PDB file of C-alpha atoms in Angstrom:
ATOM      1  CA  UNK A  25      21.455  75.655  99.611  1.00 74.00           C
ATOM      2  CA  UNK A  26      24.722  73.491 100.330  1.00 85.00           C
ATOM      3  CA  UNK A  27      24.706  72.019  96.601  1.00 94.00           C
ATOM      4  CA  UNK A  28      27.126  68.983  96.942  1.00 97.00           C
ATOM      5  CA  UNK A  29      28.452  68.178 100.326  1.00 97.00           C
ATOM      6  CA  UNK A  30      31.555  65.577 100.511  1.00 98.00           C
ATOM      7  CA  UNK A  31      33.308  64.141 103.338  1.00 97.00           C
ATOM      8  CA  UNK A  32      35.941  63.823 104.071  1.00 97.00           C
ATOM      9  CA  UNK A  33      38.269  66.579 102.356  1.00 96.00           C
ATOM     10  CA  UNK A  34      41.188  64.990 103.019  1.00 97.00           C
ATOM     11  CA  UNK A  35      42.257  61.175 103.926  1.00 97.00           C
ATOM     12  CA  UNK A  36      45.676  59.302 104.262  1.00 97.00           C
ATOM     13  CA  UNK A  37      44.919  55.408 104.507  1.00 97.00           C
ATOM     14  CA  UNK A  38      47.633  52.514 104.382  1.00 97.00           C
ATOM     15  CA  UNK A  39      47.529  49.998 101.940  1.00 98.00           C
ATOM     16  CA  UNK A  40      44.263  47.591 102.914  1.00 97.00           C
ATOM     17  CA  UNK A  41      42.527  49.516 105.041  1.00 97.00           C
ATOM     18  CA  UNK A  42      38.643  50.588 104.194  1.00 97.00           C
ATOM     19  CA  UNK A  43      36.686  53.863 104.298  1.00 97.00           C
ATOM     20  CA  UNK A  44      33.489  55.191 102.976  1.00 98.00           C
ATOM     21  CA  UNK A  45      33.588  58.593 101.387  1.00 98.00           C
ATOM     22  CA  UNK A  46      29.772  60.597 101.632  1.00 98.00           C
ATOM     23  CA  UNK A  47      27.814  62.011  99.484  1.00 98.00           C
ATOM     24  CA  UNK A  48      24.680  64.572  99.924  1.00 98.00           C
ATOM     25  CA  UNK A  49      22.951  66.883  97.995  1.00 97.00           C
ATOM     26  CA  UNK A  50      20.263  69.201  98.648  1.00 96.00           C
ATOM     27  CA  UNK A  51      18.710  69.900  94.946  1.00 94.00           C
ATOM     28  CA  UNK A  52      16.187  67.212  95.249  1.00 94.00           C
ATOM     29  CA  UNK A  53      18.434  65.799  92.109  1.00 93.00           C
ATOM     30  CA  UNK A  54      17.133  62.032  91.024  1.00 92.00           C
ATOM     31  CA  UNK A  55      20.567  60.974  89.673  1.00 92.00           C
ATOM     32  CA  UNK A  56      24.088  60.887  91.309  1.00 94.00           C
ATOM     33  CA  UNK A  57      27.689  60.220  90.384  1.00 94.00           C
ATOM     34  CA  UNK A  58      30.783  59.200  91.625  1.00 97.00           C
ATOM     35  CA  UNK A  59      34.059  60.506  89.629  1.00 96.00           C
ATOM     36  CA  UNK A  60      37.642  59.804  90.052  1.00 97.00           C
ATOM     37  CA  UNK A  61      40.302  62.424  88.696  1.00 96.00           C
ATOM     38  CA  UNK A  62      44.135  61.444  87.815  1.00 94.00           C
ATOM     39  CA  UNK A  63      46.734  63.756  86.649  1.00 86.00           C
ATOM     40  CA  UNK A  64      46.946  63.530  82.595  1.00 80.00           C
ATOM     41  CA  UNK A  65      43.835  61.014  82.805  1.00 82.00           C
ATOM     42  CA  UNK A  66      40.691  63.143  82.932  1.00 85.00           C
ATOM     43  CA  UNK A  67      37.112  62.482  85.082  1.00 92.00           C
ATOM     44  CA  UNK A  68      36.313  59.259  84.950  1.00 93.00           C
ATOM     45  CA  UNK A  69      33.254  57.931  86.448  1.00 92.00           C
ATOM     46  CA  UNK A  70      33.055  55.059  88.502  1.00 95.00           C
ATOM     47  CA  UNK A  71      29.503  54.428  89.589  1.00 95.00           C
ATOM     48  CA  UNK A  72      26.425  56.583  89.284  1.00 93.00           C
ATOM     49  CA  UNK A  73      22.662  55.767  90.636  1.00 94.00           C
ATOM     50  CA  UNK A  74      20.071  56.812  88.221  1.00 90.00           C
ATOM     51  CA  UNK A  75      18.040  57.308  90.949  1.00 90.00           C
ATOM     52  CA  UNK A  76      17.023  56.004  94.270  1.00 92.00           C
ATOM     53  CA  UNK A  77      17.704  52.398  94.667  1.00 90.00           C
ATOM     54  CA  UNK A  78      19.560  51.719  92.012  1.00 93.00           C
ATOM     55  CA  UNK A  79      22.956  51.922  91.199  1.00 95.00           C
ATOM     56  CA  UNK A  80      25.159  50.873  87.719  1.00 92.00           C
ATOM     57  CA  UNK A  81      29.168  51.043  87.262  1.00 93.00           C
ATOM     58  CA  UNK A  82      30.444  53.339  85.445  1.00 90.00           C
ATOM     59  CA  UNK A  83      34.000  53.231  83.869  1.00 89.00           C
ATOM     60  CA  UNK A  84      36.324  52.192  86.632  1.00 94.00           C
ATOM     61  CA  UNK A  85      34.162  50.723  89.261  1.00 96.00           C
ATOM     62  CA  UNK A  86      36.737  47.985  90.500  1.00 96.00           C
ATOM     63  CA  UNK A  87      37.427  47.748  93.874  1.00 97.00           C
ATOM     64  CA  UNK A  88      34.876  50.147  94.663  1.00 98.00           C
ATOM     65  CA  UNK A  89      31.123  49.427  96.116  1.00 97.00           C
ATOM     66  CA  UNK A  90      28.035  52.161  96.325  1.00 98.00           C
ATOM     67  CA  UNK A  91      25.150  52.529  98.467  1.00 97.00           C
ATOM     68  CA  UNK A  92      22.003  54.939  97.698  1.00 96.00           C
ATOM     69  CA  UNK A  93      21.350  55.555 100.852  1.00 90.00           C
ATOM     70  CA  UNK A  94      18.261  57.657  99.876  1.00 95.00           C
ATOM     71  CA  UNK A  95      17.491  60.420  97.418  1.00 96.00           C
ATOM     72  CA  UNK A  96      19.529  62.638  99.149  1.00 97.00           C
ATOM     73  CA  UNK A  97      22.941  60.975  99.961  1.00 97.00           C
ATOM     74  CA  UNK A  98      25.400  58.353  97.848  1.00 98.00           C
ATOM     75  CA  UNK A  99      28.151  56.674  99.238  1.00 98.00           C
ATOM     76  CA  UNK A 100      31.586  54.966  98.146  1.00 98.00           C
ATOM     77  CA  UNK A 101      33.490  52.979  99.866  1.00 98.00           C
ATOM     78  CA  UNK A 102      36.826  51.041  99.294  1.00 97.00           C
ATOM     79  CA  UNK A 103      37.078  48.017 100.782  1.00 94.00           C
ATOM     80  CA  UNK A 104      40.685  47.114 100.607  1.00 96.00           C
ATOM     81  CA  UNK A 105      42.644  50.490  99.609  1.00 97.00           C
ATOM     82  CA  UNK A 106      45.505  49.919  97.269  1.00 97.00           C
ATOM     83  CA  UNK A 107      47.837  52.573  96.393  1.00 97.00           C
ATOM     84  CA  UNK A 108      46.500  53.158  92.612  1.00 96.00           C
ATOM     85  CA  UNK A 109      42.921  54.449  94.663  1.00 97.00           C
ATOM     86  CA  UNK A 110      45.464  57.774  95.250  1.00 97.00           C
ATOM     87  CA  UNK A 111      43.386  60.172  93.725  1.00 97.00           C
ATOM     88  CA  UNK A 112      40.892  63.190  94.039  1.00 97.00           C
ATOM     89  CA  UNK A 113      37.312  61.883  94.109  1.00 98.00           C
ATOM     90  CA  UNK A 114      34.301  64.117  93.165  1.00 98.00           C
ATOM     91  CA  UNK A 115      30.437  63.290  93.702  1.00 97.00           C
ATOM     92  CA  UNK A 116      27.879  64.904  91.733  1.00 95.00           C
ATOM     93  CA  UNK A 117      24.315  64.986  90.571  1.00 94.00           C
ATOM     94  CA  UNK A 118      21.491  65.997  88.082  1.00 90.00           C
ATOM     95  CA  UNK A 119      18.284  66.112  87.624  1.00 87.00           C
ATOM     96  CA  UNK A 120      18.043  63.173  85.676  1.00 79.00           C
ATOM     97  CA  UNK A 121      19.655  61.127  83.903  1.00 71.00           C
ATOM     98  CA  UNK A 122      18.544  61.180  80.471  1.00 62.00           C
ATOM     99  CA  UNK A 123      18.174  64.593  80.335  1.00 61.00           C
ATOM    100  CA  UNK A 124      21.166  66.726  79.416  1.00 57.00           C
ATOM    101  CA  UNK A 125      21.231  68.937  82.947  1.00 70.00           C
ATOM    102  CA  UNK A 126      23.742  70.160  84.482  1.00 82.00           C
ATOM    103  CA  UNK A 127      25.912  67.806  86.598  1.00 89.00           C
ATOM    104  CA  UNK A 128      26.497  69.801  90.245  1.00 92.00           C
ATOM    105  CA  UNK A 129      30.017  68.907  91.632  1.00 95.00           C
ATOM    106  CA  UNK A 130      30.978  68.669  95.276  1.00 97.00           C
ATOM    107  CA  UNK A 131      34.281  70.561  96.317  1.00 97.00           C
ATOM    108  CA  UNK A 132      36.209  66.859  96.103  1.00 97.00           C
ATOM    109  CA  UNK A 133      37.788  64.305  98.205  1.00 97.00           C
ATOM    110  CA  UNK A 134      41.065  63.941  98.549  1.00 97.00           C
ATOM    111  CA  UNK A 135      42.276  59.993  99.109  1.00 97.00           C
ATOM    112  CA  UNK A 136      46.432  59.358  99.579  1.00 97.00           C
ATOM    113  CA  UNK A 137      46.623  55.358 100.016  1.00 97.00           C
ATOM    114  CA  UNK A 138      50.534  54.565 101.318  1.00 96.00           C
TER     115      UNK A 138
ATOM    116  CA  UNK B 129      41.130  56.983  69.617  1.00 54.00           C
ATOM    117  CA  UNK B 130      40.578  58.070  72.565  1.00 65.00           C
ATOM    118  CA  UNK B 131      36.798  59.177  73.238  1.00 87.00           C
ATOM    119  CA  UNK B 132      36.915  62.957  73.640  1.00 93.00           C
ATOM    120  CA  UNK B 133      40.179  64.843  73.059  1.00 94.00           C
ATOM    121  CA  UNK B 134      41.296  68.130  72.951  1.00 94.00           C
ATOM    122  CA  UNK B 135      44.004  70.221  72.621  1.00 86.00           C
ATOM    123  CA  UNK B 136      47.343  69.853  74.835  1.00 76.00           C
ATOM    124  CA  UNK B 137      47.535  73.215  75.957  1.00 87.00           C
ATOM    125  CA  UNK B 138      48.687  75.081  78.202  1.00 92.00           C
ATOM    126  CA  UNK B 139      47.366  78.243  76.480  1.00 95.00           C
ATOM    127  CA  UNK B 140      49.598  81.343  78.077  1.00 96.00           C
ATOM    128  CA  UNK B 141      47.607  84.445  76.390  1.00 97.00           C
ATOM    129  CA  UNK B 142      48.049  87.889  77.443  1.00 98.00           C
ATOM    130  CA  UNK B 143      45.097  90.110  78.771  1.00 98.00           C
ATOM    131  CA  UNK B 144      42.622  90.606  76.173  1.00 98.00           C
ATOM    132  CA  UNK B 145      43.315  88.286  73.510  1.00 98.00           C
ATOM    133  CA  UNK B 146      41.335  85.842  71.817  1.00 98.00           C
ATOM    134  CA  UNK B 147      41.378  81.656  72.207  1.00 97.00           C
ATOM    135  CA  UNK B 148      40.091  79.048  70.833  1.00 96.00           C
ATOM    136  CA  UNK B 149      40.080  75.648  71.766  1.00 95.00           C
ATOM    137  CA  UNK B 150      39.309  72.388  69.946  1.00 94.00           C
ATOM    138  CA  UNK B 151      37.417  69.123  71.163  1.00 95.00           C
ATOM    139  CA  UNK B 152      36.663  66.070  68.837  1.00 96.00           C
ATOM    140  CA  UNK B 153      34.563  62.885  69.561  1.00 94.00           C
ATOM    141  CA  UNK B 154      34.342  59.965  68.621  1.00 91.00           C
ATOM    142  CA  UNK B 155      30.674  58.718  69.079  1.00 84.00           C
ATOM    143  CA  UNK B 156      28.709  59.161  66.734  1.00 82.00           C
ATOM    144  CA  UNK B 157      25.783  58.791  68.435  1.00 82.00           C
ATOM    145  CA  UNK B 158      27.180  61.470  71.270  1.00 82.00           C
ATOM    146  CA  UNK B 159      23.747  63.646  72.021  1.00 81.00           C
ATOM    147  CA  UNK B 160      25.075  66.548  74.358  1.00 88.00           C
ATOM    148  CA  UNK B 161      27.793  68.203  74.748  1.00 92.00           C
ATOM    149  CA  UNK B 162      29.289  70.789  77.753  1.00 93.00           C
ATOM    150  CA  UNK B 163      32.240  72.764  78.401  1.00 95.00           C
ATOM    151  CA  UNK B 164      32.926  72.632  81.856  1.00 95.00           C
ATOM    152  CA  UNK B 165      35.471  75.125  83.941  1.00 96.00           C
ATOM    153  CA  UNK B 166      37.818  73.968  86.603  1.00 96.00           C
ATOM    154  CA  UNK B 167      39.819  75.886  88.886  1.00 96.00           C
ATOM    155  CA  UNK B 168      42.979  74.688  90.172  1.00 93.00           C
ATOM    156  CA  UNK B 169      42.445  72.142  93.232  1.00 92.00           C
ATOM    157  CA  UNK B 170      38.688  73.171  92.689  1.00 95.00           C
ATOM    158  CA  UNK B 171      35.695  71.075  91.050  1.00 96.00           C
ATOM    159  CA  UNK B 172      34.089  71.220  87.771  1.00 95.00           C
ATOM    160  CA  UNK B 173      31.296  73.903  86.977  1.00 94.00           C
ATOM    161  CA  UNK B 174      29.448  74.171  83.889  1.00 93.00           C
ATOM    162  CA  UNK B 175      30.340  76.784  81.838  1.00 95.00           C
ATOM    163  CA  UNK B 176      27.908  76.349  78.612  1.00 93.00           C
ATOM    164  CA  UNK B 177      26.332  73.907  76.793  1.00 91.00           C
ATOM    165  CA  UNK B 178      26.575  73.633  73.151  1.00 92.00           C
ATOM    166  CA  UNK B 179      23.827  73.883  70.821  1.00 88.00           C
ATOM    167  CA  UNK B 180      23.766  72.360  67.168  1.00 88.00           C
ATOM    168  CA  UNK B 181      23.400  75.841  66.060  1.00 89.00           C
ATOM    169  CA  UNK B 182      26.097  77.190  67.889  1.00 90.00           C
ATOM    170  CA  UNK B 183      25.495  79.542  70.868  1.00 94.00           C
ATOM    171  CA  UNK B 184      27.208  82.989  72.421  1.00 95.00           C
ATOM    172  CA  UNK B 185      27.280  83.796  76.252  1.00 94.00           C
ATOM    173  CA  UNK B 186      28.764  87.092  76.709  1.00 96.00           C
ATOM    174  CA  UNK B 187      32.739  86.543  75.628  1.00 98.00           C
ATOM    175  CA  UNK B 188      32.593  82.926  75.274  1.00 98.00           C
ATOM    176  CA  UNK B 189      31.424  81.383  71.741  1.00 97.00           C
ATOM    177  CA  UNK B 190      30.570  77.471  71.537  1.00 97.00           C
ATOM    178  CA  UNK B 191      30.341  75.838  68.067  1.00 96.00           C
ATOM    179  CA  UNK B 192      29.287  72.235  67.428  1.00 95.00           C
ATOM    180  CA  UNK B 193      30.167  70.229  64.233  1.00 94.00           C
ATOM    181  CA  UNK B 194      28.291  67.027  63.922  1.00 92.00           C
ATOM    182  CA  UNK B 195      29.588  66.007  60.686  1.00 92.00           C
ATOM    183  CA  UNK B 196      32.959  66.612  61.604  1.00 93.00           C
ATOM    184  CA  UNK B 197      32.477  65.629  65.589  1.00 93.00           C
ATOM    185  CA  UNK B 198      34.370  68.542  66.302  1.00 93.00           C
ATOM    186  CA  UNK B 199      33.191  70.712  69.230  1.00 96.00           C
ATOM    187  CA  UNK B 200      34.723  74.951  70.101  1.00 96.00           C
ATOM    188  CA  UNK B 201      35.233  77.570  72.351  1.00 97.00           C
ATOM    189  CA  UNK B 202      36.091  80.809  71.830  1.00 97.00           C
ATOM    190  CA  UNK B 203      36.645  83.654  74.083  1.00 98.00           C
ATOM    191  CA  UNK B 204      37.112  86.844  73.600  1.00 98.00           C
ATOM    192  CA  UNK B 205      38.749  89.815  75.768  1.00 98.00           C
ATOM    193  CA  UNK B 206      40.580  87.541  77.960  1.00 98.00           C
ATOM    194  CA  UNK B 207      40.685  88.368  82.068  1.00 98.00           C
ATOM    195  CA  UNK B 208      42.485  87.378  84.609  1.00 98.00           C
ATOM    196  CA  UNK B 209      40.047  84.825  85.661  1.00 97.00           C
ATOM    197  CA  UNK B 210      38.901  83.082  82.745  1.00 98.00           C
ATOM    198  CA  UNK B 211      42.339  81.608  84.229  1.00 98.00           C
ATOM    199  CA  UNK B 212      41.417  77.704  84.655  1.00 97.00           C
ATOM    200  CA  UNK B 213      41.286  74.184  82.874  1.00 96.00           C
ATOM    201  CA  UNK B 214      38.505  74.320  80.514  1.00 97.00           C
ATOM    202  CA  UNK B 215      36.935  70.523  79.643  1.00 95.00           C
ATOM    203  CA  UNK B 216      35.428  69.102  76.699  1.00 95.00           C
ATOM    204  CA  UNK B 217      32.361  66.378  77.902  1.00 93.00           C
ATOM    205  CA  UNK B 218      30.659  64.489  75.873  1.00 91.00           C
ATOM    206  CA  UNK B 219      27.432  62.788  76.821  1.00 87.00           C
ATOM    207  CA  UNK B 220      25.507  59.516  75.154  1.00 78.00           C
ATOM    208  CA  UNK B 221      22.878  57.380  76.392  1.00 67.00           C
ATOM    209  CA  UNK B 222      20.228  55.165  75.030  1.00 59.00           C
ATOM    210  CA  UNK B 223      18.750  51.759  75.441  1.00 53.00           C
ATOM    211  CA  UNK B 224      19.412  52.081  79.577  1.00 54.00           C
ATOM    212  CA  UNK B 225      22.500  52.690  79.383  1.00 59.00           C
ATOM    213  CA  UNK B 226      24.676  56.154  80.219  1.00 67.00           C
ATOM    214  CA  UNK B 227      27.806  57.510  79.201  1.00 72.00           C
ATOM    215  CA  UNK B 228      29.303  60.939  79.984  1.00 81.00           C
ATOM    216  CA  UNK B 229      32.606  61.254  78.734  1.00 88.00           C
ATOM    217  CA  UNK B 230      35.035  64.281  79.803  1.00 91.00           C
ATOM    218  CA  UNK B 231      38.265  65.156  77.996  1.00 93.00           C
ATOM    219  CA  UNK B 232      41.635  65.724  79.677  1.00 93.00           C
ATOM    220  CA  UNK B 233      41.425  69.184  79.900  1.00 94.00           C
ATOM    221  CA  UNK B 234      43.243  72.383  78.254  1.00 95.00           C
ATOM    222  CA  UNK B 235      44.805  74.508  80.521  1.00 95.00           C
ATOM    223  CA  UNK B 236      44.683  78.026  80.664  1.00 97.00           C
ATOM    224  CA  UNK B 237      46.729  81.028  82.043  1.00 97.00           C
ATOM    225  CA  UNK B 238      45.535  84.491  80.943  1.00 98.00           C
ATOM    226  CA  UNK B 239      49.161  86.890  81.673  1.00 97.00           C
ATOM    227  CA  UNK B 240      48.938  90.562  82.644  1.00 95.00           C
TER     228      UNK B 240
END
């Protein structure tokens, strides 16, 4: 088992330019997450899908957009990168959402917008 | 207020002592609540959840306080790698609706 796959690892973009960061897990999880994390700010989650086809916002979900692509994978993508985006991004899942399971972290993305 | 805090930190402790670190809430109507572990430029991994009744998992001690919305963690007989950012979360749902909350973070560095 792979757990919590993310890709890229690393990514430089310049200011306006788009990308989609991916998501998979291999847990048969219902419910995924997307997370942002800022020095002397904390996790803070931006979107999460309760589970597949649908999708709510989270905390900070501006100038992002999701896509459940299926049970499996979850997808973010930044349309217009500004330079606030800088920041590590983390995709996760449980179970379920209700539930108080474990949340399974991927290893992280790493986004520098210039 | 801000939702879940906790203690500044950093902790520096030397091999084999004991720490404790703080956590308060504000929601009242919080339902679970995790420590999580973090390793530096690593992701989160649950460490324990925390039971009403408190709960033990080898060195590390979690104590919940409803009434006072004040969460612990203890360990005991510090090593090397308990070395990491340890992080308070917080979760509350209900009606639809999902929240899972997750404190700053308290650093700690376990010396030799």
């Amino acid at each position: 088992n792979a757990g919590v796959t993310q890709t890229p690892k690393f990514q430089v973009l310049k200011t306006g330019q788009s990308m989609t960061l991916q998501c998979a897990q291999d847990m048969n999880h219902n419910s995924m997450y997307w997370y942002r994390q800022d020095p002397g700010m904390g996790l803070r989650l931006i979107y999460y899908s309760a589970s597949e086809g649908t999708t709510d916002k989270g905390e900070v979900p501006n100038g992002y957009n999701v896509s459940r692509l299926n049970k499996r994978e979850f997808s973010l993508r930044l349309e217009s990168a500004a330079p606030s985006q800088t920041s590590v991004y983390f995709c996760a899942s449980s179970e379920g959402l209700v539930t108080p399971s474990e949340q399974y972290f991927g290893p992280g993305t790493r986004l520098t917008v210039t | 207020r801000k939702e879940v805090e906790q203690d500044p930190g950093p902790f520096n402790v030397p091999e084999g002592a004991t720490v404790a670190f703080n956590c308060t809430y504000s929601n009242s109507a919080s339902q679970s609540f995790f420590w999580y572990r973090q390793d530096c430029r690593k992701e989160p991994k649950l460490l324990m959840s925390v039971y009403s009744s408190g709960n033990e998992d080898g060195r590390f001690t979690a104590q919940l306080n409803r009434a006072s919305q004040y969460i612990s963690l203890l360990i005991r007989d510090s090593k090397l790698s308990d070395s990491a950012t340890y992080l308070c979360v917080v979760k509350s749902s209900g009606a639809g609706s999902y929240q899972l909350t997750f404190g700053k973070g308290t650093k700690l560095s376990v010396i030799p």
